[in-house]
XYZ file of C-alpha atoms in Angstrom:
689
model
C 10.221 3.384 -20.005
C 13.236 3.813 -17.229
C 14.141 6.587 -19.197
C 10.476 8.087 -18.353
C 10.963 7.743 -14.897
C 14.183 9.884 -14.211
C 12.800 12.584 -16.728
C 10.157 11.979 -13.146
C 12.096 12.444 -10.969
C 14.250 15.128 -12.271
C 11.306 17.207 -12.666
C 10.529 16.704 -9.049
C 14.040 16.963 -8.068
C 14.385 20.020 -10.148
C 11.395 21.707 -8.442
C 12.618 21.720 -4.567
C 16.482 21.588 -6.822
C 17.644 19.040 -4.265
C 18.427 16.108 -7.047
C 21.575 14.325 -7.957
C 23.175 11.844 -10.538
C 26.558 9.717 -8.909
C 28.412 7.949 -10.931
C 30.210 4.445 -8.679
C 32.497 1.696 -10.200
C 29.760 -1.177 -10.464
C 30.002 -3.322 -7.091
C 28.547 -7.156 -5.268
C -10.512 16.648 12.918
C -9.660 17.802 12.160
C -7.365 16.105 14.688
C -4.063 14.883 13.903
C -3.294 10.908 12.879
C -0.434 9.467 14.864
C 0.787 5.784 14.851
C 0.231 4.308 18.889
C -1.364 0.517 18.041
C -4.050 1.655 20.620
C -2.617 1.855 24.493
C 0.059 -0.337 26.030
C -2.266 -2.958 27.807
C -3.884 -3.080 24.414
C -1.360 -3.886 22.563
C -1.036 -6.978 25.161
C -3.866 -8.001 25.379
C -5.153 -7.920 21.984
C -5.731 -11.961 20.890
C -4.981 -11.170 16.831
C -1.087 -11.980 16.349
C 0.639 -9.071 13.431
C -1.532 -6.291 13.772
C -1.081 -2.698 14.098
C -4.715 0.007 14.820
C -4.312 2.460 13.691
C -5.035 5.524 15.794
C -6.420 8.633 13.938
C -7.551 9.981 16.360
C -4.838 12.251 16.840
C -2.032 11.891 13.840
C 1.213 10.735 13.840
C 3.544 13.414 14.480
C 6.061 12.185 12.074
C 8.145 14.505 9.959
C 6.577 13.863 6.318
C 7.102 14.250 2.717
C 6.217 17.762 1.989
C 4.623 18.644 5.654
C 1.343 15.866 4.090
C 0.380 13.857 7.096
C 0.808 11.065 5.982
C -0.684 7.567 6.993
C 0.594 5.095 3.919
C 4.299 6.634 4.632
C 3.850 6.285 8.924
C 2.767 2.393 8.987
C 6.133 2.152 6.823
C 8.300 3.062 11.004
C 6.583 -0.136 11.820
C 8.113 -3.833 12.505
C 7.922 -6.475 9.415
C 6.868 -2.841 6.569
C 8.974 -1.858 4.357
C 9.504 1.093 2.754
C 9.704 0.963 -1.382
C 11.447 3.791 -2.233
C 11.458 7.282 -2.498
C 9.087 8.794 -4.081
C 7.052 5.425 -4.775
C 3.548 4.392 -2.609
C 4.013 1.161 -1.733
C 4.687 -0.876 1.093
C 5.292 -4.308 1.539
C 5.372 -7.087 4.500
C 6.759 -9.120 5.057
C 8.535 -10.593 2.371
C 6.033 -9.670 -0.331
C 5.325 -6.851 -2.785
C 3.563 -3.735 -2.685
C 0.433 -5.188 -5.238
C 0.189 -8.071 -2.024
C -1.168 -5.945 0.297
C -4.984 -5.449 0.324
C -6.012 -1.808 1.010
C -10.060 -0.985 1.511
C -11.541 1.860 2.462
C -15.118 1.985 4.269
C -14.783 -2.403 2.903
C -13.792 -0.948 -0.988
C -10.901 -2.004 -2.575
C -7.869 0.982 -3.253
C -5.453 -0.105 -5.429
C -2.272 2.602 -5.940
C -3.438 4.608 -3.008
C -0.397 7.264 -3.899
C -0.330 10.215 -5.475
C 2.429 12.024 -7.990
C 3.847 8.257 -8.594
C 3.609 8.042 -3.931
C 4.884 11.439 -2.965
C 1.766 11.719 -1.380
C -0.534 9.221 0.080
C -3.372 9.026 -1.678
C -5.597 9.917 1.785
C -6.774 12.509 2.941
C -6.200 12.493 6.207
C -8.397 14.793 7.910
C -11.201 12.058 6.494
C -10.289 8.963 7.941
C -10.509 7.603 11.648
C -9.206 4.318 12.348
C -7.884 2.120 10.680
C -5.991 -1.545 10.993
C -3.011 -2.869 9.352
C -3.216 -7.293 9.896
C 0.543 -8.028 8.275
C -0.861 -11.459 6.313
C -2.490 -13.640 9.783
C -5.692 -11.970 9.209
C -9.680 -12.666 11.099
C -11.793 -14.837 8.513
C -14.217 -11.753 7.390
C -11.471 -10.413 5.204
C -9.470 -11.904 2.111
C -7.437 -10.919 -0.688
C -4.106 -10.022 0.302
C -1.699 -12.280 0.616
C 0.515 -9.810 2.613
C -1.476 -7.753 4.234
C -4.974 -6.325 4.337
C -5.398 -2.520 5.985
C -8.660 -2.133 7.289
C -9.360 1.759 6.850
C -12.402 3.912 7.796
C -13.934 7.463 7.746
C -15.145 9.314 10.282
C -18.918 9.971 10.495
C -19.521 13.766 10.734
C -20.527 15.454 14.246
C -24.195 15.539 14.469
C -24.384 18.030 16.993
C -21.787 20.971 15.841
C -20.277 22.549 12.846
C -16.457 22.254 12.800
C -14.308 23.264 9.363
C -11.035 23.501 9.239
C -8.457 24.060 5.931
C -4.444 23.834 5.044
C -2.235 25.363 3.148
C 1.490 24.112 2.594
C 3.897 24.414 -0.331
C 3.248 21.788 -3.196
C -0.882 21.528 -1.884
C -3.704 22.328 0.490
C -7.490 21.478 1.818
C -10.331 21.589 3.369
C -12.533 19.921 5.324
C -15.958 20.788 6.749
C -18.754 18.830 8.684
C -21.952 19.645 10.595
C -25.150 18.214 11.244
C -27.297 17.083 8.082
C -30.294 16.679 11.137
C -29.595 17.411 14.946
C -28.815 14.741 16.636
C -30.258 12.382 13.216
C -27.773 13.075 9.879
C -24.513 14.408 9.023
C -22.351 15.486 7.055
C -18.766 15.140 6.142
C -16.452 16.536 3.131
C -13.126 16.546 2.820
C -10.955 17.898 -0.128
C -7.099 18.765 -1.251
C -5.487 19.465 -4.396
C -2.462 20.588 -5.486
C -1.144 23.683 -7.347
C 2.859 22.590 -8.745
C 1.040 22.790 -11.820
C 0.385 25.959 -10.924
C 4.574 26.025 -10.346
C 5.188 24.854 -13.769
C 3.368 27.065 -15.263
C 5.114 30.130 -13.364
C 8.922 28.160 -14.804
C 9.748 28.778 -18.656
C 11.828 25.398 -18.647
C 8.718 23.166 -17.922
C 5.162 25.416 -18.482
C 4.436 22.403 -21.054
C 4.574 19.948 -18.212
C 1.979 19.117 -16.038
C 1.510 17.759 -12.954
C -1.556 17.706 -10.402
C -3.860 15.703 -7.664
C -6.571 16.094 -6.712
C -8.351 13.413 -3.604
C -12.387 14.473 -2.040
C -13.772 12.262 0.308
C -17.751 12.710 2.121
C -19.937 10.894 4.566
C -23.327 10.867 4.884
C -24.417 9.482 8.299
C -28.306 9.187 8.943
C -29.641 7.555 12.151
C -32.957 5.508 10.819
C -33.896 4.748 14.289
C -32.291 3.457 17.334
C -31.503 0.503 16.204
C -30.608 1.464 12.433
C -27.089 3.179 11.202
C -27.026 3.920 7.488
C -23.958 5.701 6.458
C -23.410 6.502 2.341
C -19.325 7.428 1.786
C -17.552 7.922 -1.601
C -13.724 8.622 -2.157
C -12.292 10.143 -5.439
C -8.279 10.839 -5.467
C -7.663 11.030 -9.480
C -3.424 12.315 -11.162
C -2.701 13.250 -14.097
C 0.910 13.514 -15.381
C 2.295 14.752 -18.501
C 5.408 16.026 -19.906
C 5.059 18.482 -22.956
C 4.486 16.981 -25.399
C 6.660 13.269 -24.430
C 3.798 11.394 -22.392
C 0.779 11.660 -20.761
C 0.129 9.877 -17.944
C -3.491 9.587 -15.992
C -4.267 7.422 -12.770
C -6.947 7.727 -10.115
C -9.397 6.006 -7.433
C -12.930 5.916 -7.058
C -14.974 4.357 -4.594
C -18.447 4.141 -2.913
C -19.717 2.459 0.074
C -23.676 2.558 1.957
C -23.687 0.386 4.892
C -26.471 -0.184 6.880
C -25.735 -1.402 10.131
C -28.463 -2.552 12.511
C -28.260 -3.934 15.893
C -30.367 -6.657 17.208
C -29.150 -6.732 20.621
C -26.601 -4.999 22.826
C -24.443 -8.505 21.885
C -26.274 -8.556 18.446
C -25.966 -6.944 15.071
C -25.881 -6.681 11.248
C -23.650 -4.846 8.600
C -24.890 -5.029 5.500
C -22.913 -3.156 3.021
C -22.739 -2.493 -1.449
C -19.763 -2.005 -1.715
C -17.855 -0.722 -5.114
C -14.540 0.589 -6.586
C -13.114 1.549 -10.240
C -9.138 2.418 -10.632
C -8.217 3.234 -13.761
C -4.870 4.311 -15.238
C -4.406 6.042 -19.036
C -0.439 6.242 -20.092
C 0.142 7.996 -23.461
C 3.788 8.052 -24.934
C 5.517 9.727 -27.982
C 9.606 9.068 -27.861
C 11.886 8.374 -31.279
C 9.167 9.004 -33.458
C 6.814 6.046 -31.655
C 3.739 6.321 -30.273
C 2.505 4.278 -27.050
C -0.859 4.475 -25.646
C -2.320 2.169 -23.182
C -5.734 2.740 -20.786
C -6.175 -0.243 -17.941
C -8.718 -0.498 -14.875
C -9.516 -3.121 -11.583
C -13.444 -3.058 -11.188
C -15.596 -3.874 -8.270
C -18.858 -4.701 -7.084
C -19.594 -6.524 -4.527
C -21.890 -6.993 -2.110
C -22.200 -8.648 1.557
C -23.695 -9.175 5.223
C -21.480 -9.532 8.366
C -23.015 -10.523 11.807
C -21.613 -10.034 14.685
C -23.023 -11.597 17.676
C -21.953 -12.997 21.453
C -23.135 -15.229 22.951
C -21.420 -16.549 26.131
C -17.256 -16.353 26.204
C -17.678 -16.493 22.248
C -17.864 -13.899 19.541
C -19.206 -15.066 16.608
C -18.504 -13.410 13.635
C -20.074 -15.311 10.316
C -21.743 -13.826 6.772
C -21.242 -14.096 3.260
C -20.100 -11.676 0.307
C -20.125 -11.815 -3.574
C -18.563 -10.034 -5.918
C -18.275 -9.286 -10.042
C -14.476 -7.513 -10.514
C -13.914 -6.873 -14.492
C -9.928 -6.214 -15.183
C -8.634 -4.916 -18.356
C -5.096 -5.705 -18.875
C -4.444 -3.607 -21.279
C -5.923 -1.649 -24.307
C -3.131 -0.172 -26.160
C -2.289 1.628 -29.587
C 1.231 1.321 -30.651
C 1.813 3.535 -33.916
C -0.912 1.445 -35.676
C -1.569 -1.795 -34.018
C -4.565 -1.724 -31.464
C -5.224 -4.755 -28.844
C -7.079 -5.075 -26.316
C -7.002 -7.219 -22.893
C -10.391 -7.764 -20.536
C -11.249 -10.479 -18.628
C -14.259 -10.641 -15.728
C -15.018 -13.214 -12.991
C -17.492 -13.941 -10.341
C -16.193 -13.806 -6.696
C -17.848 -15.635 -2.808
C -17.254 -16.015 0.333
C -18.184 -17.436 3.788
C -16.729 -17.258 6.534
C -17.173 -17.882 10.549
C -15.082 -17.478 12.873
C -15.041 -17.026 16.957
C -13.027 -15.667 19.456
C -13.480 -18.096 22.662
C -12.712 -17.197 25.906
C -11.260 -20.839 27.055
C -9.790 -19.858 30.510
C -9.325 -17.165 32.430
C -5.068 -16.532 30.843
C -6.379 -18.700 27.311
C -7.766 -16.846 24.131
C -8.289 -18.279 21.073
C -9.443 -16.268 17.562
C -10.222 -19.110 14.924
C -11.767 -19.269 11.754
C -12.818 -21.074 8.446
C -13.696 -18.822 4.978
C -15.166 -20.574 1.750
C -12.833 -18.811 -1.188
C -14.348 -19.785 -4.382
C -13.706 -17.643 -8.000
C -15.767 -17.966 -10.951
C -13.827 -17.233 -14.725
C -16.252 -15.770 -16.611
C -15.895 -16.065 -21.126
C -16.924 -13.138 -23.205
C -13.235 -13.240 -23.469
C -10.322 -14.965 -26.016
C -8.475 -17.744 -23.235
C -5.391 -19.655 -23.804
C -2.814 -22.658 -23.809
C 0.707 -21.513 -23.571
C 2.951 -23.869 -24.509
C 7.099 -23.571 -22.355
C 7.856 -20.646 -24.367
C 5.046 -18.513 -24.469
C 3.498 -19.610 -27.540
C -0.314 -19.415 -27.901
C -1.160 -23.533 -28.422
C -5.214 -23.174 -28.054
C -7.057 -20.747 -27.737
C -10.946 -21.143 -25.886
C -13.508 -19.627 -26.509
C -17.657 -19.685 -24.336
C -20.027 -16.656 -23.972
C -19.963 -14.281 -21.943
C -21.468 -14.962 -18.948
C -20.165 -19.299 -19.177
C -17.541 -20.594 -16.572
C -14.864 -20.771 -17.401
C -12.969 -22.870 -14.912
C -13.855 -22.211 -10.913
C -11.411 -22.639 -8.098
C -12.524 -23.942 -4.973
C -9.956 -22.549 -1.956
C -10.658 -23.388 1.886
C -8.337 -20.284 4.336
C -7.953 -21.379 8.102
C -6.896 -18.703 10.419
C -6.211 -19.332 13.917
C -4.536 -17.480 16.686
C -3.864 -18.003 20.516
C -3.356 -15.796 22.942
C -1.714 -16.833 26.282
C -1.060 -14.421 29.034
C 2.171 -15.399 31.471
C 0.387 -12.547 34.211
C -1.410 -9.183 33.209
C 1.825 -7.666 31.561
C 3.237 -10.329 29.389
C 1.231 -12.530 26.597
C 2.771 -15.273 24.045
C 0.674 -15.277 20.465
C 0.454 -18.470 17.856
C -1.133 -17.670 15.015
C -1.129 -19.463 11.468
C -3.584 -17.859 7.850
C -3.963 -18.753 4.361
C -4.679 -16.085 2.422
C -6.090 -15.940 -1.209
C -5.320 -13.880 -3.382
C -6.551 -13.633 -7.123
C -5.991 -10.327 -8.180
C -1.895 -10.504 -9.877
C -0.059 -6.543 -11.150
C 3.279 -7.648 -13.084
C 5.819 -5.058 -12.651
C 9.236 -4.803 -14.157
C 10.933 -2.728 -11.365
C 11.406 -3.061 -7.199
C 8.171 -0.798 -6.965
C 4.844 -0.552 -7.382
C 3.753 2.250 -11.083
C 0.242 3.250 -11.841
C 0.920 1.809 -15.078
C 1.926 -1.764 -13.826
C -0.379 -4.843 -15.624
C -2.603 -6.266 -13.644
C -4.153 -9.697 -14.227
C -6.732 -12.192 -13.001
C -6.675 -16.088 -12.006
C -7.869 -17.280 -15.534
C -7.988 -21.131 -17.196
C -4.239 -21.448 -16.497
C -3.061 -18.190 -14.235
C -3.894 -19.836 -10.587
C -4.980 -18.021 -7.652
C -1.662 -16.977 -5.471
C -2.186 -18.106 -1.937
C 0.518 -17.627 0.798
C 0.306 -20.107 4.364
C 2.385 -18.479 7.483
C 2.850 -19.363 10.868
C 3.860 -16.892 13.471
C 5.033 -16.476 17.307
C 5.003 -13.338 19.051
C 5.358 -12.474 22.668
C 4.319 -8.592 24.000
C 5.120 -7.041 27.097
C 4.481 -3.927 29.182
C 5.790 -1.891 32.262
C 4.366 -1.822 35.887
C 3.627 1.802 34.509
C 2.917 1.268 31.980
C 5.888 3.503 30.341
C 6.763 0.918 27.560
C 5.773 -1.995 25.967
C 7.795 -4.592 23.812
C 7.047 -6.436 21.727
C 8.948 -9.193 19.522
C 7.860 -11.527 17.115
C 8.573 -14.467 14.647
C 7.438 -15.417 11.215
C 8.077 -18.018 8.096
C 5.644 -18.220 4.925
C 5.377 -19.940 2.391
C 3.831 -19.436 -0.537
C 2.380 -21.340 -4.387
C 1.416 -19.690 -7.446
C 3.872 -16.170 -8.673
C 4.516 -14.544 -10.760
C 7.363 -13.105 -12.831
C 8.208 -11.958 -16.189
C 9.878 -14.048 -18.248
C 13.959 -13.771 -19.095
C 13.582 -11.054 -21.619
C 9.712 -10.290 -21.017
C 8.646 -6.942 -20.598
C 4.581 -5.547 -19.948
C 3.804 -4.494 -23.480
C 6.145 -7.394 -25.226
C 3.057 -9.513 -26.083
C -1.047 -7.929 -25.233
C -1.013 -11.653 -24.311
C -0.503 -11.497 -20.237
C 0.153 -15.280 -19.733
C 2.745 -15.666 -22.618
C 4.671 -12.726 -20.107
C 5.210 -14.149 -17.331
C 5.851 -17.727 -15.023
C 4.353 -19.793 -11.918
C 6.189 -20.642 -9.263
C 7.022 -20.259 -5.126
C 7.839 -17.869 -2.463
C 8.879 -18.300 0.767
C 9.577 -15.313 3.142
C 10.808 -15.586 6.576
C 11.796 -12.732 9.264
C 12.497 -11.685 12.900
C 10.207 -8.657 14.176
C 10.706 -5.746 17.025
C 9.417 -3.487 18.661
C 10.243 -0.951 21.603
C 7.401 2.079 22.583
C 8.294 4.823 25.437
C 4.518 5.282 25.581
C 4.524 8.202 28.317
C 6.157 11.498 29.963
C 7.238 14.529 27.195
C 9.422 12.511 25.154
C 7.233 9.585 23.489
C 8.071 6.861 20.108
C 9.051 3.664 19.456
C 12.058 1.877 17.442
C 11.832 -0.809 15.419
C 13.458 -3.451 13.972
C 12.267 -5.962 11.156
C 15.759 -8.720 9.773
C 14.013 -10.829 6.851
C 14.677 -12.897 4.246
C 12.423 -13.226 1.019
C 13.237 -15.860 -2.326
C 11.080 -17.515 -5.405
C 11.763 -20.765 -7.356
C 10.793 -20.208 -11.026
C 11.533 -23.024 -13.326
C 12.054 -21.161 -16.894
C 13.615 -17.912 -14.294
C 17.558 -17.984 -12.949
C 17.858 -21.529 -14.451
C 15.224 -22.946 -11.997
C 17.271 -22.355 -9.275
C 16.059 -20.128 -5.931
C 16.199 -16.622 -5.982
C 16.708 -13.030 -4.303
C 13.093 -11.666 -4.529
C 13.509 -8.073 -5.465
C 11.578 -7.187 -2.464
C 14.319 -8.791 -0.061
C 15.877 -6.551 2.324
C 18.284 -8.019 4.969
C 17.414 -4.505 7.343
C 15.067 -2.178 8.311
C 14.992 -0.143 11.260
C 13.024 2.885 12.106
C 13.453 5.482 15.169
C 11.237 7.467 15.861
C 10.688 10.197 18.911
C 8.014 12.668 19.938
C 9.254 15.618 22.375
C 6.179 17.996 23.458
C 7.992 20.968 24.421
C 6.069 23.296 25.789
C 2.236 24.047 25.513
C 2.508 25.237 22.099
C 5.503 23.211 20.607
C 5.756 19.641 19.565
C 9.563 18.114 17.934
C 9.405 14.998 15.903
C 12.651 13.199 13.921
C 12.663 9.993 12.546
C 15.789 8.100 10.978
C 15.107 4.851 9.414
C 17.013 3.394 7.870
C 17.084 0.005 5.220
C 20.089 -2.534 3.135
C 19.961 -1.674 -0.397
C 17.235 -2.948 -2.911
C 18.061 -5.935 -4.133
C 18.456 -5.848 -8.202
C 19.859 -7.565 -11.509
C 23.355 -6.612 -12.487
C 25.109 -7.148 -15.876
C 27.306 -10.273 -15.260
C 29.076 -10.035 -19.037
C 29.201 -8.077 -22.272
C 29.414 -8.369 -25.108
C 29.728 -6.259 -28.716
C 28.109 -7.720 -32.427
C 28.433 -4.757 -34.984
C 29.908 -1.862 -32.328
C 26.030 -2.605 -30.689
C 26.500 -3.847 -26.906
C 25.031 -6.179 -24.966
C 24.626 -7.432 -21.648
C 24.417 -10.550 -20.293
C 22.380 -11.229 -16.663
C 23.244 -14.457 -15.300
C 22.035 -14.528 -11.613
C 18.064 -12.738 -10.681
C 18.453 -10.127 -8.381
C 22.126 -10.791 -7.301
C 23.827 -7.502 -6.379
C 22.105 -4.887 -4.514
C 21.573 -0.651 -4.798
C 23.575 1.075 -1.900
C 21.892 0.555 1.043
C 19.351 4.049 2.234
C 19.205 5.804 4.836
C 17.531 9.332 5.816
C 16.337 11.833 9.877
C 13.522 13.939 9.294
C 12.630 16.920 11.246
C 9.745 18.278 12.042
C 8.370 21.817 15.033
C 4.176 21.879 15.336
C 3.249 25.091 16.720
C -0.097 25.359 18.099
C -1.812 28.226 19.336
C -6.047 29.274 19.608
C -7.791 32.424 19.272
C -11.476 31.938 20.903
C -13.186 29.294 19.100
C -9.893 28.501 16.601
C -6.599 26.854 16.484
C -3.883 27.875 14.536
C -1.040 25.434 13.572
C 2.237 26.195 11.956
C 4.460 22.708 10.473
C 7.629 23.507 10.036
C 10.096 20.151 8.107
C 12.876 19.279 7.812
C 13.030 15.659 5.158
C 16.022 14.207 4.450
C 18.459 16.846 6.845
C 21.591 15.969 6.236
C 21.081 15.636 2.360
C 21.165 12.151 2.074
C 20.477 11.164 -1.956
C 19.016 7.679 -2.006
C 19.062 4.950 -5.239
C 15.594 5.859 -6.703
C 17.162 4.249 -10.381
C 19.841 2.650 -11.007
C 21.799 1.721 -14.311
C 24.344 0.517 -16.089
C 26.839 1.960 -19.002
C 29.244 1.063 -21.227
C 33.047 3.371 -19.575
C 36.378 2.375 -21.257
C 38.301 4.179 -19.178
C 36.909 2.288 -15.916
C 38.523 -1.747 -15.377
C 35.510 -3.002 -14.921
C 34.184 -1.547 -18.839
C 31.236 -0.447 -17.088
C 29.480 1.936 -14.451
C 26.806 1.700 -12.427
C 24.580 5.116 -12.392
C 22.905 6.086 -9.157
C 19.657 8.336 -10.080
C 18.442 10.164 -6.648
C 15.396 12.100 -6.438
C 15.861 14.421 -3.794
C 18.139 16.215 -1.423
C 17.392 18.185 1.933
C 13.554 19.937 1.943
C 12.195 22.547 4.213
C 8.473 22.788 4.422
C 6.489 24.542 5.675
C 2.101 24.792 6.615
C -0.316 26.712 8.188
C -3.923 24.975 9.234
C -7.077 26.619 10.671
C -9.282 24.415 13.150
C -12.513 25.753 14.140
């Protein structure tokens, strides 16, 4: 599988003539999107600690790979949020892995939010309205992610006027249209995007038999049924297809549908009732070395949810209930003549009550309690496993019968104390629970990672986090600053047993071991909000460790996502009415990795011995991106040319690292680093009406 990833990276890099391998000796709306946490003053007034409000009313003019505006890549420039690597759409928040982030699109769950192994975001910025990223300290109405919750909403179409927009870039094109169905009563919005990398491949004799493309579609319908009632229907579908001649084919994607009925009782009281469906699927086929291998998996959620918000004097109550039927296929595979499948289902439920309360002129409290229930259902075999990963007992229960139920109480509290109009202190505590576990053998998430759910022996993952922060703003609001420190304790963290991989056994409980984790760190951020030059600087100092009996001798070890330092510098300069310049520079400590401590030969075959899990680090990562945007209005049309330079000084950052024999070296071993991208120019043209 590592060879496959290297081939994927080679194809993408060959398209831009930018890949390089190095060997080193082994050593110890139409509106564009911007990440502006709303206004500076609102950052000070926000009660909730550890939240970033993403205002998609203006797009981040931060440069992006291939010129694509990307909300997922943009939030990775915020404090406490880290990118996994080049070629990955995953992000890591406060010591958590990408799979520990819950991503909601209009309330429906989205997995692996990236196209083409993360080179493009799953989300088309033309269809988005707003988003809130909760870094582990979340309000009571949200649950399901122990690292973070990213709650994204799509835009409603204009009920009075028609608009359209279209954009074409080097590798993809997109279009959007919106307008009224019935004037003032109903509206629609349709946004679609497709890459045409496959057309470029067919023009090449070397790659004409390969496949590499994606598409996504967003549809939203809004109906004003009465003065008190609004019904909105939203639909999203995104698919990827990646194939390497006769060697490999991968398909994956998300499908979501949401029906939301908003009823307003009064100005102080409203209710939301939602029906939600989401389906993530992956389908992998590999034919190499006379071994034919296919694997299919999916995760399906069907949810009913009711929520009410009521303003009662100084109290703002939020309470509700939800129920979900969950269906998960960990894997269904064919390896030559062997066919196996593991499929599970469950019922989950939640009750919550939250309150935002103005205790005094200076002090405000956001507190809540969430009751989470998870019932494992029969209809599939469950097991008892011994310490070596062998099955000692198989449990068979009828379809629909309850195998085991877990009940978790999750308290949430955030307190803000205003020192004055420009400065506030914040303190928060939150407990979150997660029942979907992604098990990855790499430091970054992939569409073919194996998933499992809480079972009779796999327990819910649970995180307790406490955070303390300060937010300050200058009197005129030109600058604002923030600092937060956090500590997180995590239970029921799962990782692969030593020597195991996702294809070793179909019963995933035989592959994994559970233990505990901890993460802690410090985050700093400074914004410049006014004038022709705006932007921000963010810095994160963090640690992340795991302790699992049976791994690393049962001692604490560095987690795969541990990085000590992360620094991002973002600048946007309004050169004139028509020209705007932007630049981002980022630096982070190299990713933790497991390297061989010794090696030995048996009958001419080299075997490596690994003493410490994630005991080494890849080289540090740093990159400069530049962009220039030219905007001109012609009658009712707005024309935009966007020029970009990704990795402007051509730094070859590590994508994968392998260890190989080299008798010419004193150690007898060299490290082979594969890099995806060097310098990449981009250009795109957009027209809006």
